[in-house]
CSV table of C-alpha atoms in Angstrom, one decimal:
chain,number,residue,atom,x,y,z
A,61,ALA,CA,148.4,-93.8,-42.9
A,62,GLN,CA,145.5,-93.1,-45.2
A,63,SER,CA,142.0,-94.1,-44.1
A,64,VAL,CA,138.5,-93.7,-45.3
A,65,SER,CA,135.5,-93.2,-43.0
A,66,GLN,CA,131.9,-93.8,-44.0
A,67,HIS,CA,129.6,-92.2,-41.4
A,68,ASN,CA,126.7,-94.6,-41.5
A,69,HIS,CA,126.8,-98.4,-41.7
A,70,HIS,CA,123.1,-98.7,-42.3
A,71,VAL,CA,120.6,-96.3,-43.8
A,72,ILE,CA,116.9,-96.9,-44.3
A,73,LEU,CA,114.9,-94.6,-46.4
A,74,SER,CA,111.5,-94.6,-48.1
A,75,GLU,CA,111.2,-94.2,-51.8
A,76,ALA,CA,111.4,-90.7,-53.1
A,77,ALA,CA,113.4,-89.6,-50.1
A,78,SER,CA,116.7,-87.7,-50.6
A,79,LEU,CA,119.9,-89.5,-49.9
A,80,GLU,CA,123.3,-88.3,-48.7
A,81,LEU,CA,126.0,-90.8,-47.7
A,82,GLY,CA,129.0,-89.3,-46.0
A,83,CYS,CA,132.7,-90.2,-46.9
A,84,ASN,CA,135.7,-88.6,-45.3
A,85,TYR,CA,139.3,-89.5,-45.9
A,86,SER,CA,142.6,-88.7,-44.3
A,87,TYR,CA,145.4,-87.8,-46.7
A,88,GLY,CA,146.9,-84.4,-47.2
A,89,GLY,CA,148.0,-84.8,-50.9
A,90,THR,CA,146.2,-85.1,-54.2
A,91,VAL,CA,143.8,-87.9,-54.4
A,92,ASN,CA,141.5,-89.8,-56.7
A,93,LEU,CA,138.1,-90.5,-55.3
A,94,PHE,CA,135.5,-93.2,-56.1
A,95,TRP,CA,132.1,-94.5,-55.1
A,96,TYR,CA,131.3,-98.1,-55.9
A,97,VAL,CA,128.0,-99.9,-55.5
A,98,GLN,CA,127.3,-103.5,-54.8
A,99,TYR,CA,123.7,-104.7,-55.5
A,100,PRO,CA,122.5,-107.7,-53.5
A,101,GLY,CA,124.4,-110.8,-54.6
A,102,GLN,CA,126.5,-108.9,-57.2
A,103,HIS,CA,130.0,-107.6,-57.6
A,104,LEU,CA,131.2,-104.1,-57.0
A,105,GLN,CA,130.6,-101.6,-59.9
A,106,LEU,CA,131.9,-98.1,-60.3
A,107,LEU,CA,129.2,-95.5,-59.6
A,108,LEU,CA,131.2,-92.4,-60.1
A,109,LYS,CA,134.7,-91.0,-59.8
A,110,TYR,CA,136.6,-87.8,-59.3
A,111,PHE,CA,140.1,-87.2,-60.7
A,112,SER,CA,140.2,-83.4,-61.2
A,113,GLY,CA,138.2,-80.5,-62.5
A,114,ASP,CA,134.6,-79.8,-61.4
A,115,PRO,CA,134.2,-81.0,-57.8
A,116,LEU,CA,130.6,-81.9,-58.5
A,117,VAL,CA,130.7,-85.2,-60.2
A,118,LYS,CA,127.7,-86.9,-61.8
A,119,GLY,CA,127.5,-90.7,-62.1
A,120,ILE,CA,125.1,-93.3,-63.2
A,121,LYS,CA,121.5,-93.7,-62.1
A,122,GLY,CA,121.1,-90.1,-61.0
A,123,PHE,CA,123.8,-90.2,-58.4
A,124,GLU,CA,126.2,-87.4,-57.8
A,125,ALA,CA,129.0,-86.6,-55.4
A,126,GLU,CA,130.8,-83.4,-54.3
A,127,PHE,CA,134.5,-83.2,-53.5
A,128,ILE,CA,135.1,-80.7,-50.8
A,129,LYS,CA,138.9,-80.5,-50.4
A,130,SER,CA,138.9,-78.4,-47.3
A,131,LYS,CA,136.7,-80.9,-45.5
A,132,PHE,CA,138.4,-84.0,-47.0
A,133,SER,CA,135.0,-85.2,-48.0
A,134,PHE,CA,133.3,-86.8,-51.0
A,135,ASN,CA,129.7,-87.3,-50.1
A,136,LEU,CA,127.3,-89.2,-52.3
A,137,ARG,CA,123.9,-87.8,-53.0
A,138,LYS,CA,120.7,-88.6,-54.9
A,139,PRO,CA,117.6,-86.3,-54.8
A,140,SER,CA,115.0,-89.1,-55.0
A,141,VAL,CA,115.8,-92.7,-54.3
A,142,GLN,CA,114.1,-95.7,-55.7
A,143,TRP,CA,113.6,-99.2,-54.4
A,144,SER,CA,116.2,-100.4,-56.9
A,145,ASP,CA,118.9,-98.3,-55.1
A,146,THR,CA,118.9,-100.9,-52.3
A,147,ALA,CA,122.6,-101.9,-52.2
A,148,GLU,CA,125.8,-101.4,-50.3
A,149,TYR,CA,127.8,-98.3,-51.2
A,150,PHE,CA,131.6,-98.1,-50.8
A,151,CYS,CA,133.8,-95.0,-50.9
A,152,ALA,CA,137.4,-95.5,-51.9
A,153,VAL,CA,140.4,-93.2,-52.2
A,154,ASN,CA,143.9,-93.4,-53.6
A,155,ALA,CA,146.7,-91.0,-53.3
A,156,ARG,CA,148.1,-90.0,-56.8
A,157,SER,CA,151.5,-91.2,-55.6
A,158,ASN,CA,150.2,-94.6,-54.4
A,159,TYR,CA,148.3,-97.0,-56.6
A,160,GLN,CA,146.5,-98.8,-53.8
A,161,LEU,CA,142.8,-98.0,-53.2
A,162,ILE,CA,141.8,-97.5,-49.6
A,163,TRP,CA,138.3,-98.6,-49.0
A,164,GLY,CA,135.6,-97.4,-46.6
A,165,ALA,CA,133.7,-100.0,-44.6
A,166,GLY,CA,130.6,-99.5,-46.7
A,167,THR,CA,127.1,-98.3,-46.1
A,168,LYS,CA,124.1,-100.6,-46.5
A,169,LEU,CA,121.2,-98.7,-48.0
A,170,ILE,CA,117.7,-100.1,-47.7
A,171,ILE,CA,114.9,-98.4,-49.6
A,172,LYS,CA,111.4,-99.2,-48.4
A,173,PRO,CA,108.9,-99.5,-51.2
B,284,ASP,CA,136.0,-107.4,-73.5
B,285,ALA,CA,134.3,-109.9,-71.3
B,286,GLY,CA,135.4,-108.3,-68.1
B,287,VAL,CA,137.1,-109.9,-65.2
B,288,ILE,CA,136.3,-113.6,-65.1
B,289,GLN,CA,136.4,-115.6,-62.0
B,290,SER,CA,135.9,-119.3,-61.4
B,291,PRO,CA,134.3,-121.2,-59.9
B,292,ARG,CA,131.3,-119.0,-58.9
B,293,HIS,CA,130.6,-121.2,-55.9
B,294,GLU,CA,132.8,-123.6,-54.1
B,295,VAL,CA,131.7,-125.9,-51.2
B,296,THR,CA,134.5,-127.9,-49.6
B,297,GLU,CA,135.3,-129.6,-46.3
B,298,MET,CA,137.7,-128.3,-43.7
B,299,GLY,CA,141.3,-129.3,-44.5
B,300,GLN,CA,140.8,-129.5,-48.3
B,301,GLU,CA,142.8,-127.4,-50.7
B,302,VAL,CA,140.8,-124.7,-52.5
B,303,THR,CA,142.0,-122.9,-55.7
B,304,LEU,CA,140.2,-119.8,-57.0
B,305,ARG,CA,141.0,-118.5,-60.4
B,306,CYS,CA,140.9,-115.1,-62.1
B,307,LYS,CA,141.3,-113.8,-65.6
B,308,PRO,CA,141.8,-110.0,-65.7
B,309,ILE,CA,140.7,-107.7,-68.4
B,310,SER,CA,143.2,-107.8,-71.3
B,311,GLY,CA,145.7,-105.0,-71.1
B,312,HIS,CA,145.3,-104.4,-67.4
B,313,ASP,CA,148.5,-104.6,-65.5
B,314,TYR,CA,147.2,-104.6,-62.0
B,315,LEU,CA,145.4,-107.4,-60.4
B,316,PHE,CA,143.8,-107.4,-56.9
B,317,TRP,CA,142.4,-110.2,-54.7
B,318,TYR,CA,139.8,-109.2,-52.1
B,319,ARG,CA,137.8,-111.0,-49.5
B,320,GLN,CA,134.4,-109.9,-48.3
B,321,THR,CA,132.6,-111.1,-45.2
B,322,MET,CA,129.8,-109.7,-43.1
B,323,MET,CA,132.0,-109.3,-40.1
B,324,ARG,CA,135.1,-107.7,-41.7
B,325,GLY,CA,133.7,-106.1,-44.9
B,326,LEU,CA,135.9,-105.8,-47.9
B,327,GLU,CA,139.6,-106.7,-47.3
B,328,LEU,CA,142.4,-106.4,-49.8
B,329,LEU,CA,144.5,-109.6,-49.6
B,330,ILE,CA,147.2,-109.1,-52.2
B,331,TYR,CA,147.8,-107.2,-55.4
B,332,PHE,CA,150.1,-107.7,-58.4
B,333,ASN,CA,151.6,-105.3,-60.9
B,334,ASN,CA,152.9,-106.8,-64.2
B,335,ASN,CA,152.5,-110.3,-62.6
B,336,VAL,CA,154.7,-109.4,-59.6
B,337,PRO,CA,153.2,-109.4,-56.1
B,338,ILE,CA,153.5,-105.9,-54.7
B,339,ASP,CA,151.8,-106.0,-51.4
B,340,ASP,CA,150.6,-109.2,-49.7
B,341,SER,CA,150.3,-107.7,-46.2
B,342,GLY,CA,146.5,-108.5,-46.3
B,343,MET,CA,147.0,-112.2,-46.7
B,344,PRO,CA,145.7,-113.6,-43.4
B,345,GLU,CA,148.2,-116.4,-42.9
B,346,ASP,CA,150.5,-118.9,-44.5
B,347,ARG,CA,147.6,-121.0,-45.6
B,348,PHE,CA,146.9,-118.4,-48.2
B,349,SER,CA,149.0,-118.1,-51.3
B,350,ALA,CA,148.5,-116.3,-54.7
B,351,LYS,CA,150.3,-116.5,-58.0
B,352,MET,CA,150.2,-114.8,-61.3
B,353,PRO,CA,152.1,-116.9,-63.8
B,354,ASN,CA,151.2,-114.6,-66.7
B,355,ALA,CA,149.3,-111.5,-67.5
B,356,SER,CA,146.0,-113.3,-68.1
B,357,PHE,CA,145.7,-115.6,-65.2
B,358,SER,CA,146.0,-115.6,-61.4
B,359,THR,CA,145.2,-118.1,-58.6
B,360,LEU,CA,144.4,-117.7,-55.0
B,361,LYS,CA,145.0,-120.9,-53.0
B,362,ILE,CA,144.0,-121.9,-49.5
B,363,GLN,CA,145.6,-125.0,-48.1
B,364,PRO,CA,144.3,-126.3,-45.8
B,365,SER,CA,141.0,-124.5,-45.8
B,366,GLU,CA,139.1,-123.7,-42.5
B,367,PRO,CA,135.5,-122.8,-41.9
B,368,ARG,CA,136.5,-119.2,-41.1
B,369,ASP,CA,137.7,-118.9,-44.6
B,370,SER,CA,134.1,-118.9,-45.8
B,371,ALA,CA,133.6,-115.6,-47.7
B,372,VAL,CA,133.2,-114.1,-51.1
B,373,TYR,CA,136.5,-113.7,-52.9
B,374,PHE,CA,136.7,-111.0,-55.5
B,375,CYS,CA,139.3,-110.4,-58.1
B,376,ALA,CA,139.7,-107.0,-59.7
B,377,SER,CA,142.0,-105.6,-62.4
B,378,SER,CA,143.0,-102.1,-63.5
B,379,SER,CA,145.4,-100.1,-65.5
B,380,LEU,CA,146.8,-96.7,-64.9
B,381,ASP,CA,147.0,-96.0,-68.6
B,382,LEU,CA,143.8,-97.6,-69.8
B,383,ALA,CA,141.5,-97.3,-66.8
B,384,LYS,CA,143.0,-94.5,-64.7
B,385,ASN,CA,143.0,-96.7,-61.6
B,386,ILE,CA,139.4,-97.7,-61.9
B,387,GLN,CA,139.2,-101.2,-60.6
B,388,TYR,CA,136.9,-103.6,-62.4
B,389,PHE,CA,135.6,-106.5,-60.4
B,390,GLY,CA,134.8,-110.0,-61.3
B,391,ALA,CA,131.5,-111.7,-60.1
B,392,GLY,CA,133.3,-113.3,-57.2
B,393,THR,CA,133.6,-116.8,-55.8
B,394,ARG,CA,131.4,-117.7,-52.9
B,395,LEU,CA,133.4,-120.1,-50.8
B,396,SER,CA,131.8,-122.3,-48.1
B,397,VAL,CA,134.1,-124.4,-46.0
B,398,LEU,CA,132.2,-126.9,-43.9
């Protein structure tokens, strides 16, 4: 069965620190990959997505993610975080042959001002 | 488009009462998803529909939960009878393979408190 693993449940950083959130999935076929963000008290919003092409994907608010097929990974990065990046981040995957999204458990990111 | 619209935004009820949550998907989207989010269990998929037909309801916790989609623009999630452990935020999301390439768009959620 497909699964998505997010390495850290909680991450605390200071402003201007660099960020990398890990995401690994288990599925041997072709996949679509997503990162969603949920700001405090709000609904989930799409941060970035990978369908095909350049494995380095740029999203909103300075975020980017790199798809490494050989490692089954889709890690989220940001070179310099801001206090407003405090949120919960979810990685999600779906096999091209299956419409259902498989969600990671989420990583709560707290940025200290 | 106004996005996915959920109502009510907040619901407070007493144990044993029936609760109905409502969702209007984005026009043209043919997939609709109901999720539940709690601190303990995170984000859980309860059920999803394609073209108004339930495809996978394996995430529905028990028979007290039921979901319907009578037409392309409306879905309900009903809990009868409600219990305190049902307290959570319930999200509805919609998508379309053609229009949205499987990107799910979420509503603002309904925060349910069962006393």
